[in-house]
Coordinates of C-alpha atoms in Angstrom, one line a residue:
M1 CA -25.1 21.4 6.6
E2 CA -28.3 21.1 4.3
K3 CA -25.4 19.7 2.0
I4 CA -23.9 17.1 4.1
Y5 CA -27.1 16.0 5.5
G6 CA -28.1 15.3 1.5
Y7 CA -25.5 13.6 1.1
F8 CA -25.4 11.4 4.6
P9 CA -29.4 10.5 4.7
E10 CA -28.5 8.0 7.4
L11 CA -27.1 10.4 10.2
D12 CA -29.1 10.5 13.3
A13 CA -29.8 13.6 16.1
V14 CA -26.3 13.2 18.1
Q15 CA -24.7 13.2 14.9
R16 CA -26.0 16.3 13.1
E17 CA -26.0 18.2 17.2
R18 CA -21.9 17.0 16.4
L19 CA -21.7 18.1 12.9
A20 CA -23.5 21.4 13.4
A21 CA -21.4 22.2 16.4
L22 CA -18.3 22.2 14.7
Y23 CA -18.4 25.5 12.6
D24 CA -18.6 27.4 16.2
L25 CA -15.8 25.2 17.6
Y26 CA -13.3 25.4 15.0
A27 CA -13.9 29.3 15.2
D28 CA -13.1 29.9 18.9
W29 CA -10.0 27.5 18.2
N30 CA -9.0 29.0 15.4
A31 CA -9.2 32.0 16.4
K32 CA -6.1 31.3 19.5
I33 CA -4.6 28.3 17.5
N34 CA -4.1 28.4 13.5
V35 CA -5.4 25.5 11.8
V36 CA -7.8 26.0 9.6
S37 CA -7.1 28.4 6.9
R38 CA -8.9 31.1 7.4
K39 CA -9.5 32.4 4.1
D40 CA -10.8 29.0 3.6
F41 CA -12.8 29.4 7.2
D42 CA -16.1 30.2 5.5
Q43 CA -15.6 27.1 3.4
L44 CA -15.3 24.6 6.3
Y45 CA -18.1 22.6 5.6
V46 CA -17.1 21.7 2.6
R47 CA -13.1 21.7 2.4
H48 CA -12.6 20.7 5.9
V49 CA -15.7 18.1 6.3
L50 CA -16.5 16.4 3.9
H51 CA -13.9 16.5 2.3
S52 CA -13.1 14.4 5.1
L53 CA -16.5 12.0 5.1
A54 CA -15.6 11.3 1.3
I55 CA -13.7 8.2 2.5
A56 CA -16.8 7.1 4.0
K57 CA -18.5 6.6 0.8
V58 CA -15.2 4.6 0.0
C59 CA -15.4 2.4 2.9
R60 CA -17.3 2.2 5.7
F61 CA -16.6 1.8 8.7
D62 CA -17.3 -1.7 11.2
D63 CA -17.7 -1.4 14.9
G64 CA -14.4 -2.1 17.1
A65 CA -12.6 -1.3 13.7
R66 CA -8.7 0.8 14.4
I67 CA -8.3 3.7 12.2
L68 CA -5.1 5.9 12.8
D69 CA -5.5 9.3 11.2
V70 CA -1.7 10.9 10.3
G71 CA -0.5 13.9 10.5
C72 CA -4.7 14.8 11.9
G73 CA -3.9 18.4 11.8
G74 CA -7.1 20.3 13.5
G75 CA -8.5 16.6 13.2
F76 CA -9.2 15.6 9.5
P77 CA -10.7 13.4 8.2
S78 CA -11.0 11.8 12.1
I79 CA -13.1 14.2 13.5
P80 CA -15.7 13.9 10.7
L81 CA -15.2 10.8 10.6
A82 CA -15.4 10.4 14.3
I83 CA -18.9 11.2 14.6
L84 CA -19.9 8.9 11.6
F85 CA -18.7 6.3 12.9
P86 CA -19.5 5.8 16.6
G87 CA -18.5 2.0 16.8
A88 CA -14.9 2.1 15.4
H89 CA -12.2 3.8 17.9
F90 CA -10.1 6.5 16.0
M91 CA -6.2 7.5 17.3
A92 CA -5.6 11.2 15.5
A93 CA -1.9 11.7 15.6
D94 CA -0.1 15.0 14.8
S95 CA 3.6 15.4 16.0
I96 CA 2.8 19.1 16.2
R97 CA 2.0 20.0 20.1
K98 CA -0.2 22.9 19.0
K99 CA -2.9 21.5 16.4
I100 CA -3.3 18.3 19.0
T101 CA -4.3 20.8 21.7
V102 CA -7.2 22.0 19.3
V103 CA -8.4 17.8 18.8
E104 CA -8.0 16.7 22.4
G105 CA -10.7 20.3 22.6
V106 CA -13.2 19.8 19.9
S107 CA -13.6 16.1 20.5
R108 CA -14.0 16.6 24.6
S109 CA -16.3 19.6 23.6
L110 CA -18.4 17.4 21.2
G111 CA -18.1 14.2 23.8
L112 CA -16.4 11.6 21.3
E113 CA -15.1 9.3 23.6
N114 CA -13.9 7.2 20.4
L115 CA -11.8 9.6 19.4
T116 CA -8.1 9.4 21.2
P117 CA -5.2 12.5 20.0
R118 CA -1.3 11.6 20.7
C119 CA 0.9 14.1 20.5
V120 CA 3.7 11.4 18.9
R121 CA 5.6 10.9 15.0
V122 CA 3.7 7.9 13.7
E123 CA 6.9 6.2 12.9
T124 CA 6.6 5.8 16.9
L125 CA 3.8 4.3 17.8
T126 CA 3.7 1.0 19.1
E127 CA 0.1 0.3 18.1
R128 CA -1.9 -1.5 15.7
F129 CA -4.7 -0.6 13.1
D130 CA -6.5 -2.0 11.0
Y131 CA -7.0 0.8 8.9
V132 CA -4.5 4.6 8.2
V133 CA -6.0 7.4 6.8
S134 CA -4.9 10.7 6.0
R135 CA -5.0 14.0 4.7
A136 CA -1.8 14.8 1.7
V137 CA 0.7 14.9 4.5
T138 CA 3.7 14.0 2.4
A139 CA 4.8 11.4 -1.0
M140 CA 3.3 8.3 -0.7
P141 CA 6.5 6.6 -0.6
E142 CA 7.7 7.7 2.5
F143 CA 4.3 7.4 3.9
V144 CA 3.9 4.3 3.2
K145 CA 7.4 3.2 5.0
W146 CA 6.3 5.0 8.4
V147 CA 2.4 3.1 8.1
W148 CA 3.4 -0.1 6.9
P149 CA 3.9 -1.8 9.8
K150 CA 1.0 -0.4 11.8
L151 CA -1.7 -2.9 9.5
E152 CA -3.1 -5.4 10.3
R153 CA -4.7 -8.1 7.4
G154 CA -8.3 -8.0 7.8
R155 CA -11.6 -6.9 7.1
H156 CA -13.2 -4.7 9.5
G157 CA -15.4 -2.6 7.1
T158 CA -16.3 -2.2 3.5
L159 CA -13.0 -2.6 2.5
P160 CA -9.6 -4.6 3.5
N161 CA -8.0 -3.9 6.2
G162 CA -5.5 -0.8 4.1
I163 CA -4.7 2.7 3.5
L164 CA -6.7 5.3 2.5
C165 CA -5.8 8.4 1.5
L166 CA -6.9 12.5 0.7
K167 CA -4.8 13.5 -2.5
G168 CA -5.5 15.7 -5.2
G169 CA -3.6 15.6 -8.2
D170 CA -2.2 13.9 -10.8
L171 CA -0.9 11.0 -8.5
A172 CA -0.1 8.5 -11.1
E173 CA 4.1 8.2 -10.6
E174 CA 4.2 9.4 -7.0
L175 CA 2.2 5.8 -6.1
A176 CA 3.9 4.1 -8.7
R177 CA 6.8 4.4 -6.4
T178 CA 5.6 2.7 -3.5
G179 CA 5.9 -0.7 -5.2
K180 CA 2.0 -1.3 -4.6
H181 CA -1.2 -1.2 -5.8
W182 CA -3.7 2.1 -5.6
D183 CA -7.4 1.9 -6.4
L184 CA -8.2 5.3 -7.1
Y185 CA -11.7 6.9 -6.8
D186 CA -12.4 10.3 -8.1
I187 CA -14.5 12.4 -4.9
H188 CA -16.8 14.4 -7.9
T189 CA -18.6 11.0 -8.3
F190 CA -19.4 11.1 -4.7
F191 CA -19.9 14.4 -4.3
D192 CA -21.1 17.7 -6.9
E193 CA -19.1 21.1 -5.5
E194 CA -16.1 22.6 -7.9
F195 CA -13.9 22.1 -5.4
F196 CA -13.3 18.5 -5.4
E197 CA -12.8 18.4 -9.3
T198 CA -9.2 16.9 -9.1
K199 CA -9.5 15.0 -5.7
K200 CA -9.9 11.9 -4.5
V201 CA -9.8 9.2 -2.1
V202 CA -6.5 6.4 -2.9
Y203 CA -6.7 3.5 -1.3
T204 CA -4.6 -0.3 -1.4
P205 CA -5.4 -3.1 1.0
K206 CA -2.6 -4.6 3.5
K207 CA -2.2 -8.1 1.6

């Protein structure tokens, strides 16, 4: 937790309390429904929470911004981001019911009124969003095809509306096949931990 406080010194008391509560909440839920790998659960704050918050180092969301987390799993990156941006509105979507059950339980315990869990295939959503976030759900050409129609043009944060994804490895060919221009941000320039050495935030605006 101290690492997160160091990287985000602006956190208020409520945000710190909610972030601190995540370990016990996920430990309790993970004993019932395995959504966080047990082999790296002790690294929850680096590999899941801080990794999620890397998006906030690239784009700060305005109050009222609408953000869709596609394939949210146990709630990453949407739950840490919803804690950090209480004025923005998040939808955490996943097609696997047990994962959404965990997101519902964690967000309810935290009192996250700005996060809506949905058990749904993202292709069927009718809502529109300012930003889409995700963590390595599928190959980017397929991902873009799913979400591009859900995005509205405009600017509701420090970057124009668009897609912000957490990815790793050599992405050049995969991103090129989307036919869109991407900006790549190396997470190790924000955070010192070795885990982030090959991790990136990739961004493309809705034009």
